[in-house]
Short mmCIF file of C-alpha atoms and ligand atoms in Angstrom, two decimals:
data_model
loop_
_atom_site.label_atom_id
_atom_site.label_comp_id
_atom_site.label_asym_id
_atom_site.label_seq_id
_atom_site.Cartn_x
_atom_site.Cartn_y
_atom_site.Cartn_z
CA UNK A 1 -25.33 -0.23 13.66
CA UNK A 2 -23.36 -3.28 13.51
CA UNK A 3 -23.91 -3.54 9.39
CA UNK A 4 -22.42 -0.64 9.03
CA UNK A 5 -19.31 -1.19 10.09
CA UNK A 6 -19.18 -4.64 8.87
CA UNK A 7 -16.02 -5.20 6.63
CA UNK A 8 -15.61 -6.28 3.09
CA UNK A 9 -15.79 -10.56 3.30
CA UNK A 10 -12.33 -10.72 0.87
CA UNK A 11 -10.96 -9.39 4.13
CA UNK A 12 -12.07 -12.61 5.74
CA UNK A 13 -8.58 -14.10 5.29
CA UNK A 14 -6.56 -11.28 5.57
CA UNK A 15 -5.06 -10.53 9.27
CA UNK A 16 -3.77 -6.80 9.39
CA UNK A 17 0.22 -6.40 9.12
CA UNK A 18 1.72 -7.90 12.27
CA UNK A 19 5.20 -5.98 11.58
CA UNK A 20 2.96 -2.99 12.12
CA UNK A 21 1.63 -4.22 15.22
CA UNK A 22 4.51 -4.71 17.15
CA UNK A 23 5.78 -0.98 15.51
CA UNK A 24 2.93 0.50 17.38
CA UNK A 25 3.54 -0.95 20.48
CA UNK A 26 7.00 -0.11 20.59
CA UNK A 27 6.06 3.63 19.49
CA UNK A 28 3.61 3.40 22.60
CA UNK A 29 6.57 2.38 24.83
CA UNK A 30 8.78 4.99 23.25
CA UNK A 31 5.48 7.68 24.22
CA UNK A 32 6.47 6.28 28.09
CA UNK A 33 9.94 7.58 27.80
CA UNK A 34 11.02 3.98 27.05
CA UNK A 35 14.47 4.26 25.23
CA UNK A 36 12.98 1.76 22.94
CA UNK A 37 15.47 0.36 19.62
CA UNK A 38 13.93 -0.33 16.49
CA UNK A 39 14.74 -3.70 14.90
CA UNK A 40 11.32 -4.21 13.67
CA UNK A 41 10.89 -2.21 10.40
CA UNK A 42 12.51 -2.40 7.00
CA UNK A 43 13.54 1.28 7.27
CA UNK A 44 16.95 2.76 6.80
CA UNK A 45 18.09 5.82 8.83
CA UNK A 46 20.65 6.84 6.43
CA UNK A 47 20.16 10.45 4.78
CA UNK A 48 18.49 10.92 1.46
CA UNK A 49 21.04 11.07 -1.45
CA UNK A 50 21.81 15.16 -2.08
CA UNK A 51 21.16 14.61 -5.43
CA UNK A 52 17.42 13.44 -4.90
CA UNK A 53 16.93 15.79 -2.47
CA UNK A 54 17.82 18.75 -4.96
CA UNK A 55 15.87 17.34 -7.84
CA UNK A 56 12.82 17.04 -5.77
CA UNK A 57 13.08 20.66 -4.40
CA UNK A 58 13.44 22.47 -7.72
CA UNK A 59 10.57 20.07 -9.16
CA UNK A 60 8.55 21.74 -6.27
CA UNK A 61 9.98 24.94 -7.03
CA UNK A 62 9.64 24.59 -10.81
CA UNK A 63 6.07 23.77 -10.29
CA UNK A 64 5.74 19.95 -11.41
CA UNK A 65 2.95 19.67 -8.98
CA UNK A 66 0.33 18.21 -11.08
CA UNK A 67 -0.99 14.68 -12.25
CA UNK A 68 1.27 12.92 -14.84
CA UNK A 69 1.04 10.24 -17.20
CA UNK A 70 -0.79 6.69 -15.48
CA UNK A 71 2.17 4.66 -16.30
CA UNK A 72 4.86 7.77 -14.62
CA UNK A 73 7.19 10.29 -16.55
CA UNK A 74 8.52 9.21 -20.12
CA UNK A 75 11.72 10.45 -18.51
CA UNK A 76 12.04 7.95 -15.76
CA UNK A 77 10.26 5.28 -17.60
CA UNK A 78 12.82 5.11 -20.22
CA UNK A 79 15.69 5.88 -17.59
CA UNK A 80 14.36 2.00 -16.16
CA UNK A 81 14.02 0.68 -19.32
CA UNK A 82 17.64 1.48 -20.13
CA UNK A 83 19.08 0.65 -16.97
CA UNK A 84 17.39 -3.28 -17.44
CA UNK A 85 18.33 -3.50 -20.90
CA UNK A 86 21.94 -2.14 -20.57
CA UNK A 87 22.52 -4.10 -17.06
CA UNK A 88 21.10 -7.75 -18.01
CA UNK A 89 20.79 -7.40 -21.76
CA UNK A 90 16.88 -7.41 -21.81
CA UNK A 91 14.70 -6.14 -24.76
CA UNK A 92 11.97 -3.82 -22.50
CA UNK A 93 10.13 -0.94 -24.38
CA UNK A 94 9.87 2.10 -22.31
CA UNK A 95 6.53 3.02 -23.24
CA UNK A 96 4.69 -0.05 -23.04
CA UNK A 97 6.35 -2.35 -20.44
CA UNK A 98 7.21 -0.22 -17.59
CA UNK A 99 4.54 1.24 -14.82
CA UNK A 100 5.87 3.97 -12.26
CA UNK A 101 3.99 2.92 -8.96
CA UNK A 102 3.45 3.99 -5.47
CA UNK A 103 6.18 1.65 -3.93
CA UNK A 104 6.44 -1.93 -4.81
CA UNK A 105 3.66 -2.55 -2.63
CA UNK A 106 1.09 -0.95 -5.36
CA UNK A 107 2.46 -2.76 -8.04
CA UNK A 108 2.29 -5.95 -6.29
CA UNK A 109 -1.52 -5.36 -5.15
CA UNK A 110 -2.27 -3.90 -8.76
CA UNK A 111 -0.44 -7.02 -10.28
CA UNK A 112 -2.60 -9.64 -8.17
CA UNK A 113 -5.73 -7.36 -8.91
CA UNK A 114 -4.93 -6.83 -12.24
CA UNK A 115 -4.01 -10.74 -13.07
CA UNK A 116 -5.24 -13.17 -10.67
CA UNK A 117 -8.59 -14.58 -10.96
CA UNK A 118 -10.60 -15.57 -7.80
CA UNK A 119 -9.73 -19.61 -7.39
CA UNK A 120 -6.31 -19.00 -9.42
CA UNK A 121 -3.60 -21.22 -7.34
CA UNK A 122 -0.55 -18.77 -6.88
CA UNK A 123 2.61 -20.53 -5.06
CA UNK A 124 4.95 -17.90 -2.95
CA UNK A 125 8.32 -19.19 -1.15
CA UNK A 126 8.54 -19.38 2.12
CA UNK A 127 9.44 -17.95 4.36
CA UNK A 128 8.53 -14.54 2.58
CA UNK A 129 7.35 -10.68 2.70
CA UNK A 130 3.88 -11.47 4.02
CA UNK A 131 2.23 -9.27 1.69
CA UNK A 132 2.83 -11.38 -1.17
CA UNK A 133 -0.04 -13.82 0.75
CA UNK A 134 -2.31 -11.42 1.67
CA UNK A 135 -2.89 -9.35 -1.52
CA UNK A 136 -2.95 -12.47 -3.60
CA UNK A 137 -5.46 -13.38 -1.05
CA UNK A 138 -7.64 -10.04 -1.36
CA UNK A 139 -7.44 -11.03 -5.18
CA UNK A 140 -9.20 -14.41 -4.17
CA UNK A 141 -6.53 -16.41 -5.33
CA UNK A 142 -5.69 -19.36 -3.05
CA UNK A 143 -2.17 -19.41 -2.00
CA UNK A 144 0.28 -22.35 -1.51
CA UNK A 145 3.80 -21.56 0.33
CA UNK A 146 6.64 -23.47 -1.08
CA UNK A 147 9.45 -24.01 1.29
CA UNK A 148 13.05 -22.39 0.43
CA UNK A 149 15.77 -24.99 1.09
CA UNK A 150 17.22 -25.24 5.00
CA UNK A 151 19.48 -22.90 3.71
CA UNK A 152 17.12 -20.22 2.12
CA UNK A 153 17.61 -20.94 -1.51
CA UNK A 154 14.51 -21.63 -3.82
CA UNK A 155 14.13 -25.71 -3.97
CA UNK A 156 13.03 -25.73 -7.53
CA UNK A 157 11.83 -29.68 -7.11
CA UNK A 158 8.88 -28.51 -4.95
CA UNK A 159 8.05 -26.06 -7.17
CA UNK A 160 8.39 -28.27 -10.26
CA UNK A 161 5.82 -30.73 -8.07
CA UNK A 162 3.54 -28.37 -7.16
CA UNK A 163 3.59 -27.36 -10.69
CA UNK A 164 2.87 -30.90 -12.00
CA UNK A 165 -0.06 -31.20 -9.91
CA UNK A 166 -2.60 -28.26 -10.92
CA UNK A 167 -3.25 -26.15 -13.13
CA UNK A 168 -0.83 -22.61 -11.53
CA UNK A 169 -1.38 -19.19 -12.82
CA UNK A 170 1.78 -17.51 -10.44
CA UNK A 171 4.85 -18.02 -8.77
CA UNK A 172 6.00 -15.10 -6.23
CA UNK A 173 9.76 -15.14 -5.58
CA UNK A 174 12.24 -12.59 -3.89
CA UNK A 175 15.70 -12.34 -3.83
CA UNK A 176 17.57 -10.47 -1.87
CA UNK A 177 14.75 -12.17 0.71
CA UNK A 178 12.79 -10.27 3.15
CA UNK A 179 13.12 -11.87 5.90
CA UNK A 180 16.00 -14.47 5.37
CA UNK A 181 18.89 -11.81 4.01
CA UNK A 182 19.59 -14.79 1.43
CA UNK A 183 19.87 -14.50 -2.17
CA UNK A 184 18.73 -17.04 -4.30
CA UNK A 185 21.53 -18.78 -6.79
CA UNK A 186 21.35 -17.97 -10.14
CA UNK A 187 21.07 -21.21 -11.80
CA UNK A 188 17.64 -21.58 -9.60
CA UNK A 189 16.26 -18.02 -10.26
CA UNK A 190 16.74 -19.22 -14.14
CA UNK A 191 15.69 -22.69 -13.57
CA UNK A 192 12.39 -21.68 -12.12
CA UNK A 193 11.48 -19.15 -14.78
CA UNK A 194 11.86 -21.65 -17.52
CA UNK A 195 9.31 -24.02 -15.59
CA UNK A 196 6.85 -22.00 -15.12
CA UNK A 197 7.47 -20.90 -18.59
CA UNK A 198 7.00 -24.51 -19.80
CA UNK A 199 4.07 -24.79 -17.34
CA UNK A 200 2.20 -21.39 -18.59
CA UNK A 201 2.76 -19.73 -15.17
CA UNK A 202 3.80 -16.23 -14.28
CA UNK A 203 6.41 -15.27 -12.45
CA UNK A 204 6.76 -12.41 -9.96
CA UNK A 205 9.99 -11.88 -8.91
CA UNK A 206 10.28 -9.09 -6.25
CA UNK A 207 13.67 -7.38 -6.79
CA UNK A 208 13.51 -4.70 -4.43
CA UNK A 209 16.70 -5.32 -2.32
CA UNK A 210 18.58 -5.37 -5.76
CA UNK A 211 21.37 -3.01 -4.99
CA UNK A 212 22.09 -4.66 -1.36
CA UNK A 213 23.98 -7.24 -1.88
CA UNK A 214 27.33 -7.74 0.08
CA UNK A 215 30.35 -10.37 -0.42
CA UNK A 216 30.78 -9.55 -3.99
CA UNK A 217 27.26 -10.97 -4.63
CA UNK A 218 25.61 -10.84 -7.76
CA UNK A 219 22.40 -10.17 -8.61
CA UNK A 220 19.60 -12.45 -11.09
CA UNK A 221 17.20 -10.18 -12.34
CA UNK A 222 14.18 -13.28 -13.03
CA UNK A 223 13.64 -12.10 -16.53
CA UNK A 224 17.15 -13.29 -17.75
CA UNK A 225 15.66 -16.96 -18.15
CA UNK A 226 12.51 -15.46 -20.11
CA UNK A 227 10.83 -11.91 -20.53
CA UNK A 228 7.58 -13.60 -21.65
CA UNK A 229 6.35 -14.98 -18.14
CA UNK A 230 7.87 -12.66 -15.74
CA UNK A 231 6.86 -9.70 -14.40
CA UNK A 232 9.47 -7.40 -12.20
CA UNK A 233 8.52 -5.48 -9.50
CA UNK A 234 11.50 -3.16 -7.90
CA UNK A 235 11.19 0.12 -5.60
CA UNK A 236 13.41 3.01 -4.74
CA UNK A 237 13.06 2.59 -0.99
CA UNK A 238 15.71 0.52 0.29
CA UNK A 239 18.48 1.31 -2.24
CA UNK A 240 18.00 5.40 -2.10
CA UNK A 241 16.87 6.08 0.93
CA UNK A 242 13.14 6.64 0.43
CA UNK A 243 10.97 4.50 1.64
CA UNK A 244 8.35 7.39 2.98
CA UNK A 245 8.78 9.23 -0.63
CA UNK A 246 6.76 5.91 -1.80
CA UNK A 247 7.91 5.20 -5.46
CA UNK A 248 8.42 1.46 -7.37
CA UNK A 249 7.85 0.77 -10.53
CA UNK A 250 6.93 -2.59 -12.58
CA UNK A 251 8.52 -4.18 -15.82
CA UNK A 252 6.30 -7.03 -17.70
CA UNK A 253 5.53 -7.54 -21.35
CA UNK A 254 2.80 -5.16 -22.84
CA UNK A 255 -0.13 -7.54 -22.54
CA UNK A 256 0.70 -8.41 -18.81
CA UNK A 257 1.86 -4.72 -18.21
CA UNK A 258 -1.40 -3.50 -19.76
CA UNK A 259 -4.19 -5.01 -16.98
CA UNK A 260 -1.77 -3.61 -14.09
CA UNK A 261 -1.63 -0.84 -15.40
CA UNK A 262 -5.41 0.09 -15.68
CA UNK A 263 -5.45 -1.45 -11.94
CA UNK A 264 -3.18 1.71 -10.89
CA UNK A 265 -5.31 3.91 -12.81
CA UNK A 266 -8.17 3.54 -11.12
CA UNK A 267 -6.46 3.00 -7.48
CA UNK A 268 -3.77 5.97 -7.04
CA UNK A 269 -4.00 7.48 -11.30
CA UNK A 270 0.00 8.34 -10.87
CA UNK A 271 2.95 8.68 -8.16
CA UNK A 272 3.72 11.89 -7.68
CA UNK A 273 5.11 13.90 -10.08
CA UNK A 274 8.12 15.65 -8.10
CA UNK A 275 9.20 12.26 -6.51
CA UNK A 276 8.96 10.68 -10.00
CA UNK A 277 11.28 14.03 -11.13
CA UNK A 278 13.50 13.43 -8.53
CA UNK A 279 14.27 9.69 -9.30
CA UNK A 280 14.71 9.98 -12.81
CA UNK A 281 17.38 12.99 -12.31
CA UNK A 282 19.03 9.98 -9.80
CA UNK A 283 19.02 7.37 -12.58
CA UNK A 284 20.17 9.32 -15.31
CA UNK A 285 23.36 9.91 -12.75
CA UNK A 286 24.13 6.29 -12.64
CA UNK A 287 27.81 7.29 -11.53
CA UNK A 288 26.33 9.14 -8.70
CA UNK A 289 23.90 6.85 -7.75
CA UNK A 290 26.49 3.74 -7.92
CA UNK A 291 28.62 5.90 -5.40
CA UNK A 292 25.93 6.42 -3.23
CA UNK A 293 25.25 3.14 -3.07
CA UNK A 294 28.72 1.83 -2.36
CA UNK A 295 28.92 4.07 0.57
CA UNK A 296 25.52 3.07 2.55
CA UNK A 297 26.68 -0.77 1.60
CA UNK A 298 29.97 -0.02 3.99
CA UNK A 299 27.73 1.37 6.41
CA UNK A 300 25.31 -1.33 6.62
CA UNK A 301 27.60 -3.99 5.78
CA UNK A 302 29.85 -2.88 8.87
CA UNK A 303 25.94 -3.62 10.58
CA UNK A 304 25.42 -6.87 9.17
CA UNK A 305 29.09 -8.27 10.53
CA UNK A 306 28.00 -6.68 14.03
CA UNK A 307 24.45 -8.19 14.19
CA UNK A 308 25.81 -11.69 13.07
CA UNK A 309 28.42 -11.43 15.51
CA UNK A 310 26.75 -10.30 18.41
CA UNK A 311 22.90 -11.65 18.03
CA UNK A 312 24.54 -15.21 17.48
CA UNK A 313 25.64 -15.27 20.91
CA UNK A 314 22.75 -15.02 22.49
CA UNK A 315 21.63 -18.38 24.14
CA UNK A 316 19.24 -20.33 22.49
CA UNK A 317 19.57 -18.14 19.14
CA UNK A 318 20.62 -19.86 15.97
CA UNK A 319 21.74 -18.90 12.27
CA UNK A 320 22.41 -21.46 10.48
CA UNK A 321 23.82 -19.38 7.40
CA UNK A 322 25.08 -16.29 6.47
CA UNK A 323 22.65 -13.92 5.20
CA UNK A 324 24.24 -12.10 2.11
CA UNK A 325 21.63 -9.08 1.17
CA UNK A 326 18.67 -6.92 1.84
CA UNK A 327 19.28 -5.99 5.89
CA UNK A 328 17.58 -8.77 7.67
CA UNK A 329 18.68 -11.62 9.93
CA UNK A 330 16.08 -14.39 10.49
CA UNK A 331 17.42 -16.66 13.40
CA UNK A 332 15.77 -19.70 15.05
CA UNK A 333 14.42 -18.65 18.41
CA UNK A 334 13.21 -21.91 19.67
CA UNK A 335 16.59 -22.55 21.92
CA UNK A 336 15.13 -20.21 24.35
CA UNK A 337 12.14 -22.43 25.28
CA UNK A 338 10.02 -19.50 23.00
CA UNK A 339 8.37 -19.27 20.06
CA UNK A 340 9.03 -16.28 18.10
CA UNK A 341 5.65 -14.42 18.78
CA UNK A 342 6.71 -15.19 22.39
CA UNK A 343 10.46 -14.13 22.02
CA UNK A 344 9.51 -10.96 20.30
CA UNK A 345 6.82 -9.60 23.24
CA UNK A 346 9.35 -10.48 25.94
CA UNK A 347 11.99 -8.57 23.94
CA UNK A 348 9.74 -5.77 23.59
CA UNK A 349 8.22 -5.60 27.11
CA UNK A 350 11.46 -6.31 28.99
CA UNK A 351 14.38 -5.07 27.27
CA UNK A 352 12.31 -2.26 24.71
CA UNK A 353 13.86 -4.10 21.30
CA UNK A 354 11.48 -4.56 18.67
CA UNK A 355 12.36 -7.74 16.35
CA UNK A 356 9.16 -9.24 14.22
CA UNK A 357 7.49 -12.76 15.07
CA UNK A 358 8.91 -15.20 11.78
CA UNK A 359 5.06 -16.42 11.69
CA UNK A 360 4.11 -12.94 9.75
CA UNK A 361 6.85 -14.66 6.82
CA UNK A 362 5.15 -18.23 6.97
CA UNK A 363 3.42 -20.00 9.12
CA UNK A 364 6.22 -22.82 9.14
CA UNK A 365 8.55 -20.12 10.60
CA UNK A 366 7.18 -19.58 14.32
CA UNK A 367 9.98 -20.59 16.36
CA UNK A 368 12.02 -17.19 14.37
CA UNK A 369 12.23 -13.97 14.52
CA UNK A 370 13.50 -10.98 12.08
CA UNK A 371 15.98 -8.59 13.12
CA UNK A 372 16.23 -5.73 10.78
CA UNK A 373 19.53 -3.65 10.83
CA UNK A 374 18.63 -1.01 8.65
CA UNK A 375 17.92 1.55 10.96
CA UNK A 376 20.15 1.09 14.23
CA UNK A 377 23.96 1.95 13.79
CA UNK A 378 26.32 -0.61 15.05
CA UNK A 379 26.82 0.91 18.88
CA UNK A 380 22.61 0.18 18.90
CA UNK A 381 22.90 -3.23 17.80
CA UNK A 382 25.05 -4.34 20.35
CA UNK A 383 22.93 -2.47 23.51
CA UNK A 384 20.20 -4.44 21.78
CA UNK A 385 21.88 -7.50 21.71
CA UNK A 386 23.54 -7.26 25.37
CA UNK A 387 20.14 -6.24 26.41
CA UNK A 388 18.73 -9.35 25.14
CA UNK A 389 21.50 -11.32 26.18
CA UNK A 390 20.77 -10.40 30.15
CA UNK A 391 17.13 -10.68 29.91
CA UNK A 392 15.84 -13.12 32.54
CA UNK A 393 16.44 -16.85 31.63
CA UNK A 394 19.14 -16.01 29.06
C1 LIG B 1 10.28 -7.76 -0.46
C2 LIG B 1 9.66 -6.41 -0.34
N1 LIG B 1 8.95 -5.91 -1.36
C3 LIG B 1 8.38 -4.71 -1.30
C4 LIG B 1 8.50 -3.93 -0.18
C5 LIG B 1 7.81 -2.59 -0.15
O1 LIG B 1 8.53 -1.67 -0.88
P1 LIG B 1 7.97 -0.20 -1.12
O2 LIG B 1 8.44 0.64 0.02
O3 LIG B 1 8.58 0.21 -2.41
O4 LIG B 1 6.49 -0.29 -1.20
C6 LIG B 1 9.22 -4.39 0.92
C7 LIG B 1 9.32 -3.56 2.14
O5 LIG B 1 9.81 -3.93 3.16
C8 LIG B 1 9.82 -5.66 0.84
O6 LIG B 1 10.51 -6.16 1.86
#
């Protein structure tokens, strides 16, 4: 009996999500009648832009219910080609260099399966979105994390050693960082492209968190240094509001496109047709869509002052910067005599606040935890943080 149920061995190094874990314990809490607040996920609560939610009714209605092309609709293809060419000055052809995914997450796992060879050293910042580790590790690749600089920017020196000591076939990056809220500077974003360039090393840069940015700060899309060695991967979850609608999409030369792409064929063959309707209605209304986003940055911005504010003052928490995009706080935990894993349960058990251990973003980050504000209005954040705040031994 046992063989049968014996799992794949490029699982061996893989340990399942731990931001999922502690989701499902607090839903099992919430099941009690625990009045349990959510700072765990990545997952706004904010209402789906009326101008998606139109478009992807009438596609239903107009019956755009069947498979499309592998790469995604010419129509929203060349709506993201435009939008990177007229918003950075890039050169990307619609029909060749972008691939309409199922959330960044399948382009990420289709660009690792589609690119990496088992043994290929890929290096990935850290701290970082854990699944950059573990589907470079299902790919076989063996992973190195890089640290980011004390204050979350990308330390292009370790890099450029790492670089000079083997062979390297990727570097992950991601700015605005899941979990830090940082966003890396420019010059370093550029910097790092044109080394790996000069090294022959990909670059994945994970843009997802594009559009939330606060402070007046601007965004580096990667392939400004270089087109030829990067490869973008972006989503529509966090920016419009649809992270359960599951669409990304990836922009990379042909002949790095072209390997991903016949990944995604054989693993989902297209994202769904309405949803990839929908989003190409929203981009083609970029006056809409920039006014949509404006508003939900007030909203969470008005979050992100709260949550600095208030989760600072609990004892034994530190942030030793000011995170500046995405929806994420990562503070030091280790004032409380706790490591985050530790931290996280106790918050959970005894005051029904899910945060994230920092160990699922690097293992160098176990005395932190996450905070996400993206789905807890500002009145939530601070019963979570006064509930904290009174726990036992704080
Ligand atoms: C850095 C980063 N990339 C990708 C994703 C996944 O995006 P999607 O919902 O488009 O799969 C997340 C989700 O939290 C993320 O934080």
């Amino acid at each position: 009996m046992l063989e049968f149920s014996k799992a794949a061995s490029r699982l061996d190094q893989v340990s399942p999500s731990g931001l999922r874990a502690f989701f499902d314990l607090g839903a099992q809490l919430a099941a009690k009648g625990v009045d349990v607040i959510s700072l765990g996920l990545g997952d706004l609560d904010l209402p789906l832009p009326k101008i998606i939610e139109k478009a992807l009714i009438s596609a239903i209605k107009q019956g755009c219910i069947r498979y499309t092309s592998n790469k995604g609709i010419p129509e929203l293809r060349l709506a993201i080609a435009e939008r990177y060419n007229d918003t950075f000055g890039l050169k990307y052809a619609w029909d060749e260099e972008v691939l309409v995914t199922v959330g960044a997450l399948e382009g990420l796992l289709d660009i690792m399966l589609g690119l990496l060879n088992p043994g290929d050293r890929v290096l990935i910042q850290e701290p970082a979105f854990g699944y950059f580790q573990h589907q470079a590790t299902l790919a076989g690749a063996e992973v190195e994390q890089i640290p980011l600089t004390p204050r979350f920017d990308l330390d292009v020196d370790r890099f450029a050693e790492a670089l000079s000591q083997r062979k390297t076939r990727m570097i992950v990056i991601n700015s605005p960082c899941n979990p830090t809220g940082s966003i890396a500077s420019r010059s370093k974003v550029l910097k790092l492209v044109e080394l790996a360039r000069d090294h022959g090393c990909l670059v994945v840069s994970d843009e997802a968190y594009e559009f939330l940015r606060y402070d007046g700060k601007a965004h580096t899309c990667a392939a400004e240094a270089c087109q030829d060695n990067v490869i973008i991967v972006n989503s529509f979850s966090k920016a419009f509001i649809m992270t359960g609608l599951r669409l990304g999409y990836v922009v990379a030369p042909a002949a790095l496109l072209k390997p991903i792409a016949q990944i995604h064929q054989y693993n989902t063959a297209c994202a769904a047709a309405p949803i990839q309707e929908a989003a190409a209605v929203a981009l083609r209304d970029s006056k809409a869509m920039n006014a949509f986003i404006k508003r939900n940055l007030r909203v969470l911005n008005e979050r992100r002052k709260t949550a600095i504010e208030h989760f600072v003052k609990i004892p034994g928490l530190t942030l030793p910067y000011k995170p500046l995009g995405a929806f994420y706080l990562f503070p030091n935990c280790k004032g409380t005599g706790l490591n985050g894993y530790d931290f996280a349960t106790k918050v959970l058990n005894e005051a029904g606040v899910i945060v994230i251990p920092g160990d699922n973003f690097g293992s160098s980050f176990s005395d932190y935890i996450r905070i996400s504000y993206s789905s807890a209005p500002s009145s939530r954040l601070l019963e979570a943080a006064s509930r904290i705040k009174h726990l036992a031994g704080h």
